[in-house]
Every structure is written in C-alpha cells, then in structure tokens.
C-alpha cells in the first residue's frame, strides 16, 4: 500500500566522521575545468561539544558558496594558471619573453605551487600577494635572511682566483680576479617598476581565471601594488653627445652615421637596425622622409626577426639637410663597396648591415655593447637609449608642439606619454615661449583690467613651491593644447601621488588655476579647463636640429 505525504528530499553534501574524531564536510561543486574530474569543497570540523551543529553550519556555508558562484572551481595552482594564461595572451613577442622571465625568476619559486582555491579567497589571497611583494622589495633572490656566498655561476668554478698573487679584495675596478670573485650575498630588492610588472602578470592571469570560472574573485585588485615610478630621464649633455659622435665618426664612418641618425631622429635601437634603403623617401625640392615601419629583435632561438614597432604604428620622420647629407654619404660608401665586390646593389637591403650586400641587419645587442665600450673609453656615464631622451628634450626645449614631438618619437596616446615623461622640460619650454611671444596687442582699456588678478607663477627652478610647480605644469598642458577647453583635470589624488605631495597641496594648485580663471570648479564635480568665448588655437612649426650636432 502506497504511503501518502511529500517525498523525502535528497540531502546535498555529506558529513563523514574521520578516525581522528573530526567531521569532514564535503559538497559537490561541479567539474574541474583543468582535470575534467568532479570537484568537491572540503572543510574539517574538529571535535567539540557542538561539533555536529558546526558541521551543519559549514555544509550550509559551502552550499551557499556553490549556489551563489563564490566558490573556487578547480584544484589548479598558480603555476598551471599562468602557463595557460601565457598560451592565450595576445602581446608582443618581446613582452611575452619578459613575462616568462619574470615568472621563472620570481613568481614560480614563491607562488607556483599555491592553490587557486586558497589565492581566490579575498582575505587570504590579498595577504599572500602582499607578503609576496614584500619579499620582492626586500631581496630579489628571495633569501631567508641567512648569510651565504653568492656564486657567480652554477657551473664548477674557483671562487677566488688569487693564487700566489694576493691583492686587496676591495679592488673590483683594477683587478679582474676581484671582479670575478664570489662574494657574500647582500640583499637588494627589485625596483617598483619591476614589481609593478609582476603584479600586472598576476592580475591579468587571475582576471582570466575569474572569466574562465576557475575562481570567484581577483585578489590582485585589492593587493597593495607599488605606485607608478616617477619618470626621470637623464639625457647626456650637448658636449657629451658631441664627444660621442666625434669619436664614433673617427672609429668608423658607418658607426658614426648610425649614431648620428639615431640621435637626430630619436628612433629606437631595433628600429634603426631594421631600416632599409627603400624606407628613405626622396622628395624633389625638399628634404627626405624616413618611414619607420618595423623593428628587429632576437627570438627565442637566437635568430633575428622583424616585427612591428613598439606601439604597432608606422610613422614618417622628416629629415633635415644635414641628415640627408649623412644618408647620401653612407649610401655612396655602401655602393662603392658593392661595386668592388661585383655584387648588385639591393634597394631593399638594410641601411646598416654587417655584410656589404646589406642582406643582414645589425644585431641590436651588439650595437649596445659597442656603444657601451665607446662611452666607457670616453669616461661618459650614459647608455644608447639616452640618445632618444636627448632628442626628445632638445625638441621640447626648442618649443616643439608636444603632439609633433610625440609623433616623431613614436609615442602612443597623442602626446600623453611624452608629457608624462618630459613634464619638467615641457613646462619650462612652454613658459619660456610664453614670456617671449612676439605678438603685439593694443593696450587694454583701464575698465577691463582686473583689480587684483591672481596669476599662475612662471617656473623659476627651485624657487617654486610644490603647489606652484603643479599649477605651472598644468598651465603648460593647457597652453600646449594637451588639456583642451572643457577637458577635466586629473583627479587631485592622482596629482598628489604623481608629485609625491599631500592631497591638500594638489587642491591648492587647482585652486590657484581657478583663481586665475584658467579652470572652472564646482562642488561635487571635477575641475575642468575654462571655455572662453574668444579662445584661439594656434600652432607653430619649428625647424629643429638638436644643438651641438651640426
């Protein structure tokens, strides 16, 4: 005889007593997307007077996590996630190589074995990442604080090569054996820029894990990552550049042509090595134009390949008369060498090549090493990249429009990068130009003159207070057209972080611009550039050649 009443519901999850007396709560949470096996959430409740009640509460908690999608979905660890992330990420080959290097050197030794189920918990995951960044700031070798000898290589070697000829152990410049001697380890942490790059690798991988359903939340969003490093370009002086180029021309005319072209165009190292004769576009009655389309890099196999430029944008660099003469002379030398060998000249060959027929480009690493030997011989502390900074600062100090400078350098963002990196030079050049504008105006009527108008101070070096310098830089951006009428100013917190000052100092700088009438502000809204009825947009084209290179 059938019984009446509601059918008995099947209980989700189970509670099992272990030999130790503890209760193990287990709840089914779906299929593991990595192993394709059933995935369960487990938690153990220790013995106690309220053990059964606590186990039931744990089961309810785990079931709620599953129902609301807040539970981890896999038993995969951080290493498995990042390997998968590197397979699907769409970045430049050199960027991916740098990512793999940072993973191998820093993430893999410390975090690769950490389960995602543990890292995916907001409190625990954030604590793990904060501790990880603290280790990187303390020591790049992740040491435990104990003293040890840091060997120069993992291969069998002799730690101290002073055999029968002992010298002072503190003589690394004058003694090769002292330079090669294995020394006690001294902790040196990674820079903020490197730690920030590692953070973005983890953040990107964990973000993909959230999208894939491997974890519920991304703990990297709440971790205390280092702030953006303050740009501090240090280009060589005009005298130093003149000495470097003179020495290069004396050593080798082709080498001198390479460095001279890099200095006057501001091209990157790989872009210079990738230049072909067909990239130079001659124009009748005018100077040539150099088309920068590609860059040379070394792949994982150690072979040279071509790729897009760093910003994946092609650009055209207008050459001046002196640049044209350098190219003409360099091409004449290359054609003469080709004729002597009886080989036809290839118009699509590389401009700067280690072989006469131009079939192979210069190796970027060999270019940097040769430059390092040159400046070491001259006693100048700089590197090849600083010639690009030199070109940028010379253009800015000459009053170049920031958008034109950004286009010539290949900076993305329409000048944002250029302004962020070279703010000090841009502000100084803009204020200098503003003080010598050759525009004549009629005398204003007395009634239209303000009684006590406040003005933004012109930069005068170290005389400016922090808030006056912020105001001067913002005014330079407004005058340059980077901040157009109606555009919002950067948040005061962002300005405070960028200049390393208190938020009140940034607020005072914005207030100074408001008082001068350049910026409008209202309660609860971002300050914006004023919209004048008679605003005029002006543009100037300046014929620039960096000083000291003529």
Coordinates of C-alpha atoms in Angstrom, one line a residue, residues 89-533:
X89 CA 47.6 36.2 -24.1
X90 CA 48.0 38.5 -27.1
X91 CA 51.1 40.6 -26.6
X92 CA 54.3 41.4 -28.4
X93 CA 56.8 38.5 -28.6
X94 CA 59.4 40.5 -26.6
X95 CA 56.8 41.4 -24.0
X96 CA 55.9 37.7 -23.6
X97 CA 59.5 36.8 -23.3
X98 CA 59.9 39.4 -20.5
X99 CA 56.8 38.0 -18.8
X100 CA 58.2 34.4 -18.9
X101 CA 61.5 35.6 -17.5
X102 CA 59.8 37.3 -14.5
X103 CA 57.6 34.3 -14.0
X104 CA 60.6 31.9 -13.9
X105 CA 62.7 34.1 -11.7
X106 CA 60.2 35.4 -9.2
X107 CA 56.7 34.0 -9.4
X108 CA 57.5 30.3 -9.9
X109 CA 59.8 29.9 -6.9
X110 CA 57.3 31.6 -4.5
X111 CA 53.8 31.2 -5.8
X112 CA 53.6 28.5 -8.5
X113 CA 52.5 25.8 -6.0
X114 CA 49.9 27.9 -4.3
X115 CA 46.4 26.5 -4.9
X116 CA 44.0 28.9 -6.7
X117 CA 41.3 27.9 -4.2
X118 CA 43.5 29.5 -1.5
X119 CA 44.5 32.5 -3.5
X120 CA 40.9 33.1 -4.6
X121 CA 39.8 33.9 -1.1
X122 CA 39.7 37.7 -0.6
X123 CA 41.3 37.9 2.8
X124 CA 43.8 35.1 2.4
X125 CA 44.6 35.8 -1.3
X126 CA 45.4 39.5 -0.6
X127 CA 47.6 38.6 2.3
X128 CA 49.5 36.2 0.2
X129 CA 50.1 38.7 -2.6
X130 CA 51.1 41.5 -0.1
X131 CA 53.6 39.2 1.5
X132 CA 54.9 38.2 -1.9
X133 CA 55.5 41.8 -2.9
X134 CA 57.2 42.5 0.4
X135 CA 59.7 39.7 -0.3
X136 CA 60.5 41.1 -3.7
X137 CA 61.1 44.6 -2.2
X138 CA 63.5 43.1 0.4
X139 CA 65.6 40.8 -1.8
X140 CA 65.5 39.9 -5.5
X141 CA 67.0 36.4 -4.7
X142 CA 64.2 35.7 -2.1
X143 CA 66.7 34.8 0.6
X144 CA 65.6 33.9 4.1
X145 CA 68.0 36.4 5.7
X146 CA 70.8 33.9 6.4
X147 CA 74.3 34.8 5.2
X148 CA 75.7 32.8 2.3
X149 CA 78.2 33.2 -0.6
X150 CA 76.6 34.3 -3.8
X151 CA 78.4 32.4 -6.6
X152 CA 78.9 34.0 -10.0
X153 CA 77.8 30.8 -11.8
X154 CA 76.2 27.4 -11.2
X155 CA 79.0 25.7 -13.1
X156 CA 82.1 24.3 -11.4
X157 CA 84.5 27.2 -10.8
X158 CA 87.1 28.6 -8.5
X159 CA 85.5 31.2 -6.1
X160 CA 88.8 33.0 -5.5
X161 CA 91.3 33.2 -8.4
X162 CA 94.0 35.0 -6.3
X163 CA 96.6 32.1 -6.4
X164 CA 100.0 33.2 -5.3
X165 CA 99.3 36.9 -6.1
X166 CA 97.0 38.2 -3.3
X167 CA 95.8 41.7 -3.7
X168 CA 93.3 43.9 -1.9
X169 CA 89.9 42.3 -2.0
X170 CA 88.2 45.7 -2.5
X171 CA 89.7 46.4 -5.9
X172 CA 87.0 45.5 -8.4
X173 CA 88.0 48.1 -10.9
X174 CA 91.7 47.4 -11.1
X175 CA 91.7 43.6 -10.6
X176 CA 89.9 41.1 -12.9
X177 CA 90.2 38.4 -10.3
X178 CA 88.5 40.6 -7.7
X179 CA 85.6 41.2 -10.1
X180 CA 85.2 37.5 -10.7
X181 CA 85.5 36.5 -7.0
X182 CA 82.3 35.1 -5.4
X183 CA 81.3 37.4 -2.6
X184 CA 78.9 37.3 0.4
X185 CA 75.3 37.9 -0.6
X186 CA 73.9 41.4 0.0
X187 CA 70.1 41.8 -0.2
X188 CA 68.9 44.1 -2.9
X189 CA 65.2 44.4 -3.7
X190 CA 63.6 44.8 -7.0
X191 CA 62.5 48.2 -8.2
X192 CA 59.0 49.4 -8.1
X193 CA 58.7 49.3 -11.9
X194 CA 59.7 45.6 -12.0
X195 CA 57.3 44.7 -9.1
X196 CA 54.5 46.5 -10.8
X197 CA 55.1 44.5 -14.0
X198 CA 55.0 41.3 -11.9
X199 CA 51.7 42.5 -10.4
X200 CA 50.2 43.0 -13.8
X201 CA 51.2 39.5 -14.8
X202 CA 49.4 38.1 -11.8
X203 CA 46.5 40.4 -12.1
X204 CA 45.9 39.6 -15.8
X205 CA 46.2 35.8 -15.1
X206 CA 43.8 36.0 -12.1
X207 CA 41.4 38.1 -14.1
X208 CA 41.3 35.4 -16.8
X209 CA 40.7 32.9 -14.1
X210 CA 37.6 34.8 -13.0
X211 CA 36.3 34.9 -16.5
X212 CA 37.0 31.2 -17.0
X213 CA 35.2 30.4 -13.8
X214 CA 38.3 29.0 -12.0
X215 CA 37.9 31.4 -9.1
X216 CA 35.2 33.8 -8.0
X217 CA 37.2 37.0 -7.3
X218 CA 40.5 38.5 -8.3
X219 CA 42.6 39.2 -5.1
X220 CA 45.1 41.3 -7.1
X221 CA 42.5 44.1 -7.3
X222 CA 42.8 44.6 -3.6
X223 CA 46.6 44.0 -3.1
X224 CA 48.8 46.9 -2.4
X225 CA 50.8 47.2 -5.6
X226 CA 53.6 49.8 -5.9
X227 CA 52.8 53.1 -7.4
X228 CA 53.9 54.3 -10.8
X229 CA 57.7 55.2 -10.7
X230 CA 58.4 58.9 -11.3
X231 CA 59.9 59.4 -14.8
X232 CA 63.5 60.7 -14.5
X233 CA 65.1 60.7 -18.0
X234 CA 68.7 61.7 -17.8
X235 CA 69.9 62.5 -21.4
X236 CA 73.6 63.3 -22.0
X237 CA 74.6 66.9 -22.3
X238 CA 75.3 68.6 -25.7
X239 CA 79.0 68.4 -25.0
X240 CA 78.9 64.7 -24.2
X241 CA 76.8 63.9 -27.4
X242 CA 79.3 65.9 -29.4
X243 CA 82.2 63.9 -28.0
X244 CA 80.5 60.6 -28.5
X245 CA 79.6 61.3 -32.2
X246 CA 83.1 62.7 -32.9
X247 CA 84.7 59.5 -31.5
X248 CA 82.2 57.3 -33.4
X249 CA 83.0 59.1 -36.7
X250 CA 86.7 58.7 -36.1
X251 CA 86.4 55.0 -35.3
X252 CA 84.1 54.0 -38.3
X253 CA 82.2 56.2 -40.7
X254 CA 79.3 53.7 -40.8
X255 CA 79.2 53.6 -37.0
X256 CA 79.2 57.4 -36.9
X257 CA 76.3 57.6 -39.4
X258 CA 74.3 55.1 -37.3
X259 CA 74.7 57.1 -34.1
X260 CA 74.2 60.4 -35.8
X261 CA 70.9 59.2 -37.4
X262 CA 69.7 57.7 -34.1
X263 CA 70.4 61.0 -32.3
X264 CA 68.7 63.3 -34.7
X265 CA 65.6 61.0 -35.4
X266 CA 65.1 59.6 -31.9
X267 CA 64.5 56.1 -33.3
X268 CA 64.6 53.1 -31.1
X269 CA 67.6 50.7 -31.3
X270 CA 65.6 47.9 -33.1
X271 CA 64.0 50.4 -35.5
X272 CA 67.4 51.7 -36.5
X273 CA 68.6 48.2 -37.2
X274 CA 65.5 47.5 -39.3
X275 CA 65.9 50.5 -41.6
X276 CA 66.1 49.6 -45.4
X277 CA 67.2 51.8 -48.3
X278 CA 63.6 51.7 -49.5
X279 CA 62.4 53.3 -46.3
X280 CA 64.0 56.6 -47.3
X281 CA 61.6 58.6 -49.4
X282 CA 63.2 61.3 -51.5
X283 CA 61.2 64.4 -52.3
X284 CA 62.0 66.9 -55.1
X285 CA 62.9 70.3 -53.8
X286 CA 62.7 69.2 -50.2
X287 CA 64.5 67.0 -47.7
X288 CA 63.8 63.3 -47.5
X289 CA 61.3 61.5 -45.3
X290 CA 62.3 58.3 -43.3
X291 CA 59.5 55.8 -43.0
X292 CA 59.8 53.8 -39.7
X293 CA 57.7 50.6 -40.2
X294 CA 59.4 47.8 -38.3
X295 CA 61.9 46.7 -35.7
X296 CA 64.5 44.0 -35.3
X297 CA 64.6 41.7 -32.3
X298 CA 66.2 38.4 -31.3
X299 CA 63.8 35.5 -31.0
X300 CA 63.9 32.6 -28.5
X301 CA 66.1 30.6 -30.9
X302 CA 68.7 33.4 -31.0
X303 CA 67.9 34.4 -34.6
X304 CA 67.0 38.0 -35.7
X305 CA 63.4 38.6 -36.8
X306 CA 61.4 41.7 -37.8
X307 CA 58.2 42.8 -36.1
X308 CA 56.1 45.9 -35.8
X309 CA 57.3 48.9 -33.9
X310 CA 56.8 49.1 -30.2
X311 CA 53.5 50.9 -30.4
X312 CA 52.5 49.0 -33.6
X313 CA 52.3 52.2 -35.5
X314 CA 54.1 53.4 -38.6
X315 CA 55.5 56.9 -38.6
X316 CA 57.2 59.3 -41.0
X317 CA 60.3 61.3 -39.8
X318 CA 61.2 64.4 -41.8
X319 CA 64.9 64.7 -42.2
X320 CA 66.8 68.0 -42.4
X321 CA 69.6 68.9 -44.8
X322 CA 72.4 67.6 -42.5
X323 CA 70.6 64.2 -42.1
X324 CA 70.2 63.9 -45.9
X325 CA 73.9 64.5 -46.4
X326 CA 74.7 61.8 -43.8
X327 CA 72.5 59.3 -45.7
X328 CA 73.9 60.3 -49.1
X329 CA 77.5 59.8 -48.0
X330 CA 76.6 56.5 -46.2
X331 CA 74.8 55.2 -49.4
X332 CA 77.8 56.2 -51.5
X333 CA 80.2 54.2 -49.3
X334 CA 77.9 51.2 -49.4
X335 CA 77.5 51.3 -53.2
X336 CA 81.3 51.6 -53.6
X337 CA 81.9 48.5 -51.5
X338 CA 79.3 46.6 -53.5
X339 CA 80.9 47.6 -56.8
X340 CA 84.3 46.5 -55.7
X341 CA 82.8 43.1 -54.9
X342 CA 80.9 42.9 -58.1
X343 CA 77.6 42.4 -56.4
X344 CA 74.4 44.4 -57.5
X345 CA 73.1 47.0 -55.1
X346 CA 69.9 45.9 -53.4
X347 CA 67.5 48.9 -52.9
X348 CA 65.6 46.8 -50.3
X349 CA 68.7 45.9 -48.3
X350 CA 69.4 47.1 -44.8
X351 CA 71.0 50.5 -44.4
X352 CA 73.2 49.4 -41.6
X353 CA 74.5 45.9 -42.1
X354 CA 77.5 43.9 -41.0
X355 CA 77.8 42.5 -44.6
X356 CA 78.5 44.6 -47.7
X357 CA 75.4 43.5 -49.6
X358 CA 73.0 44.6 -46.8
X359 CA 71.3 41.2 -46.6
X360 CA 71.5 41.0 -42.8
X361 CA 70.7 43.7 -40.2
X362 CA 72.9 44.8 -37.3
X363 CA 72.3 42.9 -34.1
X364 CA 70.7 45.2 -31.6
X365 CA 72.6 43.7 -28.7
X366 CA 75.9 44.1 -30.5
X367 CA 75.1 47.8 -31.1
X368 CA 74.5 48.3 -27.4
X369 CA 77.7 46.6 -26.5
X370 CA 79.7 48.6 -29.0
X371 CA 78.2 51.8 -27.7
X372 CA 79.0 50.8 -24.0
X373 CA 82.6 50.3 -24.9
X374 CA 82.7 53.7 -26.7
X375 CA 81.3 55.7 -23.8
X376 CA 83.4 53.8 -21.2
X377 CA 86.5 54.7 -23.2
X378 CA 85.4 58.4 -23.1
X379 CA 84.5 58.3 -19.4
X380 CA 80.8 59.2 -20.0
X381 CA 78.1 57.6 -17.9
X382 CA 75.2 57.0 -20.3
X383 CA 73.7 54.4 -22.5
X384 CA 72.3 54.1 -26.0
X385 CA 68.7 54.7 -25.0
X386 CA 69.6 58.1 -23.6
X387 CA 70.1 59.4 -27.1
X388 CA 66.4 59.1 -27.6
X389 CA 65.8 61.1 -24.4
X390 CA 68.3 63.7 -25.7
X391 CA 66.3 64.1 -28.9
X392 CA 63.1 64.5 -27.0
X393 CA 64.4 67.1 -24.6
X394 CA 66.0 69.1 -27.4
X395 CA 62.7 69.2 -29.3
X396 CA 60.8 70.2 -26.2
X397 CA 63.3 72.8 -25.2
X398 CA 63.1 74.3 -28.7
X399 CA 59.4 74.7 -28.3
X400 CA 58.2 71.8 -30.5
X401 CA 54.4 71.1 -30.3
X402 CA 54.0 68.2 -28.0
X403 CA 51.9 66.3 -30.5
X404 CA 54.5 66.7 -33.1
X405 CA 57.3 65.6 -30.8
X406 CA 55.2 62.5 -29.8
X407 CA 54.6 61.6 -33.4
X408 CA 58.3 61.9 -34.3
X409 CA 59.3 59.7 -31.3
X410 CA 56.5 57.2 -31.9
X411 CA 54.9 57.7 -28.5
X412 CA 51.3 56.5 -28.3
X413 CA 48.4 58.4 -26.7
X414 CA 48.7 61.5 -28.8
X415 CA 51.4 63.1 -26.5
X416 CA 50.3 61.7 -23.2
X417 CA 53.4 59.6 -22.7
X418 CA 55.6 62.5 -23.9
X419 CA 54.1 64.9 -21.5
X420 CA 54.2 62.4 -18.6
X421 CA 57.9 61.7 -19.1
X422 CA 59.1 65.1 -20.0
X423 CA 56.8 67.3 -18.0
X424 CA 59.6 69.4 -16.4
X425 CA 61.2 70.3 -19.8
X426 CA 57.8 70.9 -21.5
X427 CA 56.7 73.3 -18.7
X428 CA 60.0 75.2 -18.8
X429 CA 59.9 75.5 -22.6
X430 CA 56.3 76.5 -22.7
X431 CA 56.7 79.2 -20.0
X432 CA 59.8 80.4 -21.8
X433 CA 57.9 80.7 -25.0
X434 CA 55.0 82.4 -23.3
X435 CA 57.3 85.1 -21.9
X436 CA 58.8 85.9 -25.4
X437 CA 55.7 85.7 -27.6
X438 CA 56.3 88.3 -30.4
X439 CA 52.5 89.1 -30.8
X440 CA 51.7 92.8 -30.4
X441 CA 48.4 93.7 -28.8
X442 CA 46.7 97.1 -28.2
X443 CA 46.6 98.5 -24.7
X444 CA 43.6 97.3 -22.8
X445 CA 41.1 99.9 -21.6
X446 CA 41.5 100.7 -17.9
X447 CA 38.0 99.5 -17.1
X448 CA 38.7 96.0 -18.4
X449 CA 41.8 95.4 -16.3
X450 CA 41.2 93.3 -13.2
X451 CA 42.0 94.9 -9.9
X452 CA 43.8 92.1 -8.2
X453 CA 44.1 89.2 -10.6
X454 CA 45.9 86.1 -9.5
X455 CA 48.3 84.5 -11.9
X456 CA 49.9 81.2 -12.2
X457 CA 53.7 81.7 -11.5
X458 CA 56.2 81.1 -14.2
X459 CA 58.6 78.3 -13.3
X460 CA 61.9 79.6 -11.9
X461 CA 63.8 76.4 -10.9
X462 CA 64.0 75.8 -7.2
X463 CA 62.1 78.9 -6.3
X464 CA 58.7 77.4 -6.9
X465 CA 56.8 75.8 -4.0
X466 CA 55.3 72.3 -4.7
X467 CA 51.8 73.6 -5.4
X468 CA 53.1 76.3 -7.7
X469 CA 55.1 73.7 -9.7
X470 CA 51.9 71.6 -10.1
X471 CA 50.0 74.6 -11.2
X472 CA 52.7 75.6 -13.6
X473 CA 52.8 72.1 -15.2
X474 CA 49.0 72.0 -15.6
X475 CA 49.1 75.5 -17.1
X476 CA 51.7 74.3 -19.6
X477 CA 49.5 71.4 -20.5
X478 CA 46.6 73.8 -21.1
X479 CA 48.6 76.2 -23.2
X480 CA 50.0 73.3 -25.2
X481 CA 46.6 72.0 -26.1
X482 CA 47.0 68.7 -24.2
X483 CA 44.1 69.8 -21.9
X484 CA 41.5 71.4 -24.2
X485 CA 38.7 73.7 -23.1
X486 CA 36.1 71.6 -21.3
X487 CA 38.5 68.7 -20.5
X488 CA 38.6 67.6 -16.9
X489 CA 41.8 68.0 -14.9
X490 CA 43.5 64.9 -13.4
X491 CA 42.0 64.0 -10.0
X492 CA 43.7 65.7 -7.1
X493 CA 44.6 62.3 -5.6
X494 CA 46.3 61.3 -8.8
X495 CA 48.2 64.6 -8.9
X496 CA 49.2 64.2 -5.2
X497 CA 50.5 60.7 -6.0
X498 CA 52.4 61.8 -9.1
X499 CA 54.2 64.6 -7.4
X500 CA 54.6 63.0 -4.0
X501 CA 52.7 65.6 -2.1
X502 CA 49.6 65.7 0.2
X503 CA 46.2 66.0 -1.4
X504 CA 45.7 69.4 0.1
X505 CA 48.8 70.6 -1.8
X506 CA 47.3 69.4 -5.1
X507 CA 44.0 71.0 -4.2
X508 CA 45.8 74.3 -3.6
X509 CA 47.4 74.1 -7.0
X510 CA 44.0 73.6 -8.7
X511 CA 42.6 76.5 -6.6
X512 CA 45.3 78.7 -8.0
X513 CA 44.3 77.9 -11.5
X514 CA 40.6 78.5 -10.7
X515 CA 41.5 81.9 -9.2
X516 CA 43.5 82.8 -12.4
X517 CA 40.4 82.0 -14.5
X518 CA 42.0 79.1 -16.4
X519 CA 40.0 76.4 -14.7
X520 CA 36.4 76.2 -13.5
X521 CA 35.3 74.1 -10.5
X522 CA 32.1 73.4 -8.7
X523 CA 31.2 71.3 -5.6
X524 CA 31.0 67.6 -6.3
X525 CA 32.4 67.8 -9.8
X526 CA 35.9 67.5 -11.4
X527 CA 37.6 70.8 -12.2
X528 CA 37.7 71.4 -16.0
X529 CA 39.6 73.8 -18.3
X530 CA 37.6 77.0 -18.8
X531 CA 35.7 77.5 -22.0
X532 CA 36.5 81.0 -23.3
X533 CA 34.3 82.6 -26.0

